[in-house]
mmCIF file with all atom_site columns, C-alpha atoms and ligand atoms in Angstrom:
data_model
loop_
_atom_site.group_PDB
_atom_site.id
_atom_site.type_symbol
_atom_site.label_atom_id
_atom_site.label_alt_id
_atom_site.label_comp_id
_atom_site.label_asym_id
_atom_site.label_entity_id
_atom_site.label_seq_id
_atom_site.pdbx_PDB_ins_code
_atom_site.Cartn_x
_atom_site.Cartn_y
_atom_site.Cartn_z
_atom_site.occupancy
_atom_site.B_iso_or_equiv
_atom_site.pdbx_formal_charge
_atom_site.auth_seq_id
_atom_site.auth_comp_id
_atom_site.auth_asym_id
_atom_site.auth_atom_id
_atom_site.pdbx_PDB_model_num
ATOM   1   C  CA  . UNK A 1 1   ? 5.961   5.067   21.671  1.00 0.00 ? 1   UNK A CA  1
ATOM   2   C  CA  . UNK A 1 2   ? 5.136   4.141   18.081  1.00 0.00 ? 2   UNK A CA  1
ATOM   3   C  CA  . UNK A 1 3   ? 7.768   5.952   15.720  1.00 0.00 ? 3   UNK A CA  1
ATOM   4   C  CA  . UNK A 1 4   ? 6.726   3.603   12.690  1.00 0.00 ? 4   UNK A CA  1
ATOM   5   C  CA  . UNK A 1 5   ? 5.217   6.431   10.243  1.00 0.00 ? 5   UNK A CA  1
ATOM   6   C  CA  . UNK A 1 6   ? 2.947   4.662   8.617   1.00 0.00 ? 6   UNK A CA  1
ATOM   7   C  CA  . UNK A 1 7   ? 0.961   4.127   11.383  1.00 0.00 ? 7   UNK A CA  1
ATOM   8   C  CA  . UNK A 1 8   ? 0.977   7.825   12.199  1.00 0.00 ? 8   UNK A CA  1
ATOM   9   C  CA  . UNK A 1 9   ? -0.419  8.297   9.524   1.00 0.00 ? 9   UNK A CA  1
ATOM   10  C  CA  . UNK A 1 10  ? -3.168  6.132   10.085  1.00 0.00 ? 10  UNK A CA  1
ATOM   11  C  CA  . UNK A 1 11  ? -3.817  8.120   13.225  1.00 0.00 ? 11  UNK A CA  1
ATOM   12  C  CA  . UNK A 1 12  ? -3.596  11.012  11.349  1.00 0.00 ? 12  UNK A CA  1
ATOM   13  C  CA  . UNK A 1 13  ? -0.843  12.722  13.078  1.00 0.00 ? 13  UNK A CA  1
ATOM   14  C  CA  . UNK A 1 14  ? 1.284   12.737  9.886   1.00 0.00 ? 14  UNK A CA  1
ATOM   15  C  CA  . UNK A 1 15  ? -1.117  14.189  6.945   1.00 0.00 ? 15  UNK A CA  1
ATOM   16  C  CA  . UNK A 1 16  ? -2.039  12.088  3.914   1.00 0.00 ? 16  UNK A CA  1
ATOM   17  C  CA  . UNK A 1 17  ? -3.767  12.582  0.866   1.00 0.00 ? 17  UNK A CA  1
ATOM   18  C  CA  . UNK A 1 18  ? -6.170  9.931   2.098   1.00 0.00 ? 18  UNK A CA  1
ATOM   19  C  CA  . UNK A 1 19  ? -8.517  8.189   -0.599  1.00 0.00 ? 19  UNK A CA  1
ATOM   20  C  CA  . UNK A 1 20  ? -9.986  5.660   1.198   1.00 0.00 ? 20  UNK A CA  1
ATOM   21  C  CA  . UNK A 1 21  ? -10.619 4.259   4.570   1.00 0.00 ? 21  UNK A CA  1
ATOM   22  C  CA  . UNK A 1 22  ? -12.453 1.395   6.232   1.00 0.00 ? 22  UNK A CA  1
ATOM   23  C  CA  . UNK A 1 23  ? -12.467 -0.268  9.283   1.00 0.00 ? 23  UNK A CA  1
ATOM   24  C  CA  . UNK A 1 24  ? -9.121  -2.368  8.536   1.00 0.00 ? 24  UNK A CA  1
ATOM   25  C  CA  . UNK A 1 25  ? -7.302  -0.131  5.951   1.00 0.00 ? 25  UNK A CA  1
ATOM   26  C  CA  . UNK A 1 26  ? -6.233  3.324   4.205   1.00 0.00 ? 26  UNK A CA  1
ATOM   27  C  CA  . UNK A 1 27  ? -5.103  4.295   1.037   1.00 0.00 ? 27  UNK A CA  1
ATOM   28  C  CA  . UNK A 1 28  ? -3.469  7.376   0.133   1.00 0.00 ? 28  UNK A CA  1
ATOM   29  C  CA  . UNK A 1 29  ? -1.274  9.027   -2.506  1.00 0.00 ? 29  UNK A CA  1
ATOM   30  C  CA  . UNK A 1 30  ? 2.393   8.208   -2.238  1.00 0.00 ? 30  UNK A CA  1
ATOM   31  C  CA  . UNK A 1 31  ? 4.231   11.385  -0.761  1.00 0.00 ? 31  UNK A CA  1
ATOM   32  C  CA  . UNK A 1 32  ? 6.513   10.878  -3.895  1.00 0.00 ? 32  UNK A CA  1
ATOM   33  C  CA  . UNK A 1 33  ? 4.787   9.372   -7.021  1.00 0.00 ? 33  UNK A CA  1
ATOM   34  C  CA  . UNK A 1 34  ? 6.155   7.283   -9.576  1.00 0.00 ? 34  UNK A CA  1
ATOM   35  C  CA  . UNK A 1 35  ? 3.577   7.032   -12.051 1.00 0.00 ? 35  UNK A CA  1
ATOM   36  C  CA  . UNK A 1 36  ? 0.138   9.213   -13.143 1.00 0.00 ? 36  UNK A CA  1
ATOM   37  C  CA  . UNK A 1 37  ? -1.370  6.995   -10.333 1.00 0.00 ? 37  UNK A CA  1
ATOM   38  C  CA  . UNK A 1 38  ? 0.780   5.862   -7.114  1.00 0.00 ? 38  UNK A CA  1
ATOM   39  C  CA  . UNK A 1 39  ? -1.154  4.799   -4.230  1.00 0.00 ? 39  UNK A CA  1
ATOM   40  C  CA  . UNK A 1 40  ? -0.239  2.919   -0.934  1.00 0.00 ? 40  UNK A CA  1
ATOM   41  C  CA  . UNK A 1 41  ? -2.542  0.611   0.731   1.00 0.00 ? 41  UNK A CA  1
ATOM   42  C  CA  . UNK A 1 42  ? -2.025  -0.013  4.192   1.00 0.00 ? 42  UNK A CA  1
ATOM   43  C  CA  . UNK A 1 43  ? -3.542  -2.608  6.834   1.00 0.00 ? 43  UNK A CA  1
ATOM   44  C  CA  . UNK A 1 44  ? -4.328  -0.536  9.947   1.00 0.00 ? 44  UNK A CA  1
ATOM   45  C  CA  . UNK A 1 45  ? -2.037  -2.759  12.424  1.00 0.00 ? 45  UNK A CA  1
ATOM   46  C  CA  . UNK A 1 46  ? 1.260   -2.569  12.271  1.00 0.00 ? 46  UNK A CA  1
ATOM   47  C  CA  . UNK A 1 47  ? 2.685   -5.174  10.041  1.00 0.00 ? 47  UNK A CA  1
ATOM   48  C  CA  . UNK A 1 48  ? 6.237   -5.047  9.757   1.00 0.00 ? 48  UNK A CA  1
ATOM   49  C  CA  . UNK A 1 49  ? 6.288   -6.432  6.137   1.00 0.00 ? 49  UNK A CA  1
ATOM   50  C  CA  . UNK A 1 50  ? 4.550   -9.563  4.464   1.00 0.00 ? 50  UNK A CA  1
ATOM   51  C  CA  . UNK A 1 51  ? 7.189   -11.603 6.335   1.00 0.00 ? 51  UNK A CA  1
ATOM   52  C  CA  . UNK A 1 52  ? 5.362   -11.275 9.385   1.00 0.00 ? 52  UNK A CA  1
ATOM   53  C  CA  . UNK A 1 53  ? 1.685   -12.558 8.114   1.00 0.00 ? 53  UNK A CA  1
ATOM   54  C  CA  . UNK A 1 54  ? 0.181   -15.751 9.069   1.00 0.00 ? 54  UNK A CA  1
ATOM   55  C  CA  . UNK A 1 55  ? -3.049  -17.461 9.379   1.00 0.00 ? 55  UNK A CA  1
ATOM   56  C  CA  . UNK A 1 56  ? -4.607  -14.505 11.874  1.00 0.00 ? 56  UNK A CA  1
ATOM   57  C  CA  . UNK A 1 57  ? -3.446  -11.455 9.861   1.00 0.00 ? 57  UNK A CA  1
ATOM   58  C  CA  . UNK A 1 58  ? -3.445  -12.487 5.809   1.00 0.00 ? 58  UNK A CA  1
ATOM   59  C  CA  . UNK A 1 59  ? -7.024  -12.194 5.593   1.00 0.00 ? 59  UNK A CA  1
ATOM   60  C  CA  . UNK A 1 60  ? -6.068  -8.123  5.599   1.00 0.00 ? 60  UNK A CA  1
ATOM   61  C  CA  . UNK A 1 61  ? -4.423  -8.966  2.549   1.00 0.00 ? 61  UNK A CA  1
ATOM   62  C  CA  . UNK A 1 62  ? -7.158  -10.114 0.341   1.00 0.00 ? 62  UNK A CA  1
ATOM   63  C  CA  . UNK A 1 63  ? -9.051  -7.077  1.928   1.00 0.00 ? 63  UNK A CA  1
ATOM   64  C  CA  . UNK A 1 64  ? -6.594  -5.237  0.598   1.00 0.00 ? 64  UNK A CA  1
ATOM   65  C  CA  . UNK A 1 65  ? -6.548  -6.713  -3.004  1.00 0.00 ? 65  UNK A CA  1
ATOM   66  C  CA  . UNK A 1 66  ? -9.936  -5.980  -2.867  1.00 0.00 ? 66  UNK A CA  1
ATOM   67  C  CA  . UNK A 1 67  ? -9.523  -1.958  -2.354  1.00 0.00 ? 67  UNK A CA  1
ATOM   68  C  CA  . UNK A 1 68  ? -7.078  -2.350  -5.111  1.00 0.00 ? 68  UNK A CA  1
ATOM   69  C  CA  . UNK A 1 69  ? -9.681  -3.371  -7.537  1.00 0.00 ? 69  UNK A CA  1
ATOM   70  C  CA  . UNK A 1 70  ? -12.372 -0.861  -6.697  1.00 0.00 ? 70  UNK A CA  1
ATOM   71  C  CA  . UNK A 1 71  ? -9.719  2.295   -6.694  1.00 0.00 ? 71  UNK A CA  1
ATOM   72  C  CA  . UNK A 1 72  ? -8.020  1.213   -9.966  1.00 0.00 ? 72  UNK A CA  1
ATOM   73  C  CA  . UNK A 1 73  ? -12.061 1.176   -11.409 1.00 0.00 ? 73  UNK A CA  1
ATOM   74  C  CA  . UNK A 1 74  ? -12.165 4.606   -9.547  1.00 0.00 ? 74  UNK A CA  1
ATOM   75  C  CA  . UNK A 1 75  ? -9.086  5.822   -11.328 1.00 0.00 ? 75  UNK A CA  1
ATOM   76  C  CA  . UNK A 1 76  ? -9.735  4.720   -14.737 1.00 0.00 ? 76  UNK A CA  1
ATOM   77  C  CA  . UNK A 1 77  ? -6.978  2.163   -14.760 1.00 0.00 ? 77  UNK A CA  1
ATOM   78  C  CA  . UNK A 1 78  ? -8.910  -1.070  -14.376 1.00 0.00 ? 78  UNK A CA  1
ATOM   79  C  CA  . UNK A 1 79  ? -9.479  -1.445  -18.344 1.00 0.00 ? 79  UNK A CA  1
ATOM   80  C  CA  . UNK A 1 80  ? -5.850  -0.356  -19.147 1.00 0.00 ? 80  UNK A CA  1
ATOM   81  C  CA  . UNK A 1 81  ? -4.127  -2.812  -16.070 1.00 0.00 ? 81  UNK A CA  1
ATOM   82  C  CA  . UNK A 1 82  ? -2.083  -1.633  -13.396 1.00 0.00 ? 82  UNK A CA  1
ATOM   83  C  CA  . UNK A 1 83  ? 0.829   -2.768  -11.077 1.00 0.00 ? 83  UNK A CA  1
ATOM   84  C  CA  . UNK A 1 84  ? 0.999   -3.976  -7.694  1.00 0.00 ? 84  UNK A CA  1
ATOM   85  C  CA  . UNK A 1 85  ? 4.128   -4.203  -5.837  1.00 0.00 ? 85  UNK A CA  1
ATOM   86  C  CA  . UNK A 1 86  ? 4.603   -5.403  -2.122  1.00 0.00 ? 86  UNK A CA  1
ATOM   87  C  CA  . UNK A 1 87  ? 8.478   -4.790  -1.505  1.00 0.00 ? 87  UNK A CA  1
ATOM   88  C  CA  . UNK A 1 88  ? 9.749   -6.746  1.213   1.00 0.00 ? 88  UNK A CA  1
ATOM   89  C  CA  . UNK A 1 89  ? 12.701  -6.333  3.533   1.00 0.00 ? 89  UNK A CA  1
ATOM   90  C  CA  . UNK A 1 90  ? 16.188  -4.678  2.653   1.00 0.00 ? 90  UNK A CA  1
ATOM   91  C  CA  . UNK A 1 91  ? 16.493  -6.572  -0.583  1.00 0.00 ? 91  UNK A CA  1
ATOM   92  C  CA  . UNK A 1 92  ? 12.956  -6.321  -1.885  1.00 0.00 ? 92  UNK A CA  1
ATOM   93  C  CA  . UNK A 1 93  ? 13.813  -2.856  -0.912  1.00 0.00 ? 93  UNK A CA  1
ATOM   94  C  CA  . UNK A 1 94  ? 11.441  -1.933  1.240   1.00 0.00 ? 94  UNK A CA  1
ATOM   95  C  CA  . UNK A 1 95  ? 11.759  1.660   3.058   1.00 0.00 ? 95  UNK A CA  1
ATOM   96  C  CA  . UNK A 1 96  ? 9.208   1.780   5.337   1.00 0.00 ? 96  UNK A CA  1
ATOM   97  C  CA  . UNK A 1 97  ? 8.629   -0.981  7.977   1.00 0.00 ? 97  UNK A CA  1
ATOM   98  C  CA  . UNK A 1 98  ? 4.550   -1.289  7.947   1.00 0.00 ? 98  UNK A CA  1
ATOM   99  C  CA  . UNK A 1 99  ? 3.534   -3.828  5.268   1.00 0.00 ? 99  UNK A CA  1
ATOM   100 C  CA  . UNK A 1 100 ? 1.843   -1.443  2.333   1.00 0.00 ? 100 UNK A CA  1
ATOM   101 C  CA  . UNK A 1 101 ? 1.084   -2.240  -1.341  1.00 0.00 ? 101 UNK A CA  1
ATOM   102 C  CA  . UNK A 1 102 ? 1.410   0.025   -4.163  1.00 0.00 ? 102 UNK A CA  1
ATOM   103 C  CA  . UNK A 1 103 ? -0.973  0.636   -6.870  1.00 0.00 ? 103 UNK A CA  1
ATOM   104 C  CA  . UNK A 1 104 ? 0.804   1.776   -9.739  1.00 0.00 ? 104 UNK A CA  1
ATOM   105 C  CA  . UNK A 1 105 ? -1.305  2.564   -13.146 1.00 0.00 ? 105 UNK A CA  1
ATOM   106 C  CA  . UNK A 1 106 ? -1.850  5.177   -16.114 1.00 0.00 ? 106 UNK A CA  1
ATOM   107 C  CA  . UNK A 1 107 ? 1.617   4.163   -17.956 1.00 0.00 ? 107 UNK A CA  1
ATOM   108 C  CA  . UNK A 1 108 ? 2.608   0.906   -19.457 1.00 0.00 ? 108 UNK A CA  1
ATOM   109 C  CA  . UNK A 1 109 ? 5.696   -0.847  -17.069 1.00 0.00 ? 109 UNK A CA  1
ATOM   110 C  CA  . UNK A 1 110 ? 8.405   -3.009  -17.688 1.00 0.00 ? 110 UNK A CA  1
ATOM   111 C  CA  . UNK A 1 111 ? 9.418   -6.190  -17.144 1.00 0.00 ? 111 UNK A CA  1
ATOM   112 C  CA  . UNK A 1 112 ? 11.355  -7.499  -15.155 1.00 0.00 ? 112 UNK A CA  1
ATOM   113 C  CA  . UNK A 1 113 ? 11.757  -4.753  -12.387 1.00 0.00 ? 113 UNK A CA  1
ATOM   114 C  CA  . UNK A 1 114 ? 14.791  -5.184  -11.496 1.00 0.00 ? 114 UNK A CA  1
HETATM 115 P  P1  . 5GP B 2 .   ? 8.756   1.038   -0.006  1.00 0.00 ? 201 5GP B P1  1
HETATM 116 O  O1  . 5GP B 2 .   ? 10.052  1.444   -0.639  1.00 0.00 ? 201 5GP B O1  1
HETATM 117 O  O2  . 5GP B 2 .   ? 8.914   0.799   1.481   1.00 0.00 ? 201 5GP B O2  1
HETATM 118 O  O3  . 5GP B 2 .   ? 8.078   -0.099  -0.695  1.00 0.00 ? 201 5GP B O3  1
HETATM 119 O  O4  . 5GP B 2 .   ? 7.783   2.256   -0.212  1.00 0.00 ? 201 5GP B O4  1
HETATM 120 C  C1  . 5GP B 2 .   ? 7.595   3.282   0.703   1.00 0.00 ? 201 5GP B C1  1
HETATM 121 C  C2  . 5GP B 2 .   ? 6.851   4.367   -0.020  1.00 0.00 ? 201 5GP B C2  1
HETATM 122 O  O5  . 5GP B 2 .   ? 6.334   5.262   0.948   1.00 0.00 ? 201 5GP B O5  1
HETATM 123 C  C3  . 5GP B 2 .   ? 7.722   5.204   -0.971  1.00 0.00 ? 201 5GP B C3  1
HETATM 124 O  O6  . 5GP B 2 .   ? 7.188   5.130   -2.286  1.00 0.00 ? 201 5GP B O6  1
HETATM 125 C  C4  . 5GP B 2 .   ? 7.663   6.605   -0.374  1.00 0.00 ? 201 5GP B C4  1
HETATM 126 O  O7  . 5GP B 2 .   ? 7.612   7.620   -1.367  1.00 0.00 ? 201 5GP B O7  1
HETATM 127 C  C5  . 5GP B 2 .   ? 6.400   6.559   0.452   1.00 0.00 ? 201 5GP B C5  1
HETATM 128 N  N1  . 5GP B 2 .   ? 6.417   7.418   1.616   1.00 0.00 ? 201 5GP B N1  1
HETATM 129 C  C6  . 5GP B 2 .   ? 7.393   7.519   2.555   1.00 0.00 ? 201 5GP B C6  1
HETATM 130 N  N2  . 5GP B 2 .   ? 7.047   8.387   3.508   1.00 0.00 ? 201 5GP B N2  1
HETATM 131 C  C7  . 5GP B 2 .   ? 5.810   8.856   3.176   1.00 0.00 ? 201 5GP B C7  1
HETATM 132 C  C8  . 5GP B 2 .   ? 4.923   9.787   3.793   1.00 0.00 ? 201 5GP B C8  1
HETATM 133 O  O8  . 5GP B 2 .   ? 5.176   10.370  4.846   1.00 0.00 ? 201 5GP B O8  1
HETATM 134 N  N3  . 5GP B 2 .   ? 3.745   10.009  3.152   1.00 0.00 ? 201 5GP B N3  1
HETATM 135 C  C9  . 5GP B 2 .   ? 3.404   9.389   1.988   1.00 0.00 ? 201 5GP B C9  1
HETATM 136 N  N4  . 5GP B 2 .   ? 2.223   9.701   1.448   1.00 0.00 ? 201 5GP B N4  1
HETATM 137 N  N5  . 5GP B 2 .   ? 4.213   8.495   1.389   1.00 0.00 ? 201 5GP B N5  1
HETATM 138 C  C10 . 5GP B 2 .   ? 5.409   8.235   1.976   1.00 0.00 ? 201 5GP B C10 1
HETATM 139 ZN ZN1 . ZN  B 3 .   ? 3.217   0.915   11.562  1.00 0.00 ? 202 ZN  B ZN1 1
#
């Protein structure tokens, strides 16, 4: 049984506030936002993190780039710029073991993020 939350989600047996869905990928609000707009973008298979793509998989992740663009346009961000962040493993501090991307935007960030 599949425990990994992310991909109840994209079975919709956890509730989202889903903004977008295709064939290979979701997007909805993160449960606990960290800026005006947070948004996670998710490949529909279970990825653990981008430590597990390869030649078969990373096409998902230029898909994904791709949602990126047209919901920052759709959120007004896309003139201002915006942040992506893929955290990765314990150190990059990743929390949640399904490879996801998030879209940060409507504030001005820092650098570096550490
Ligand atoms: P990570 O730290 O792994 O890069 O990010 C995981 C993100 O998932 C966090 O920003 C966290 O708030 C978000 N998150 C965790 N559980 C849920 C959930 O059940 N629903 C939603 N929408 N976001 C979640
Ligand atoms: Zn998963």
């Amino acid at each position: 049984m599949n425990e990994c939350i992310f991909c109840k989600i994209v079975q919709g047996e956890i509730p989202s506030k889903k903004i977008y869905e295709d064939d290979k990928v979701i997007a909805f609000h993160d449960i606990n936002p960290e800026a005006p707009v947070h948004v996670l973008i998710i490949p529909k298979q279970h990825i653990e993190s981008a430590n597990e793509l390869n030649e078969e998989n990373s096409y998902l992740v230029a898909h994904i780039f791709m949602v990126i663009k047209k919901l920052a346009k759709e959120h007004g961000i896309d003139k201002e710029g915006y942040r992506i962040v893929n955290n990765c493993g314990e150190y990059g501090g990743q929390t949640v073991p399904h490879l996801h991307f998030h879209l940060f935007g409507g504030k001005s960030f820092g650098w570096p993020p550490l």
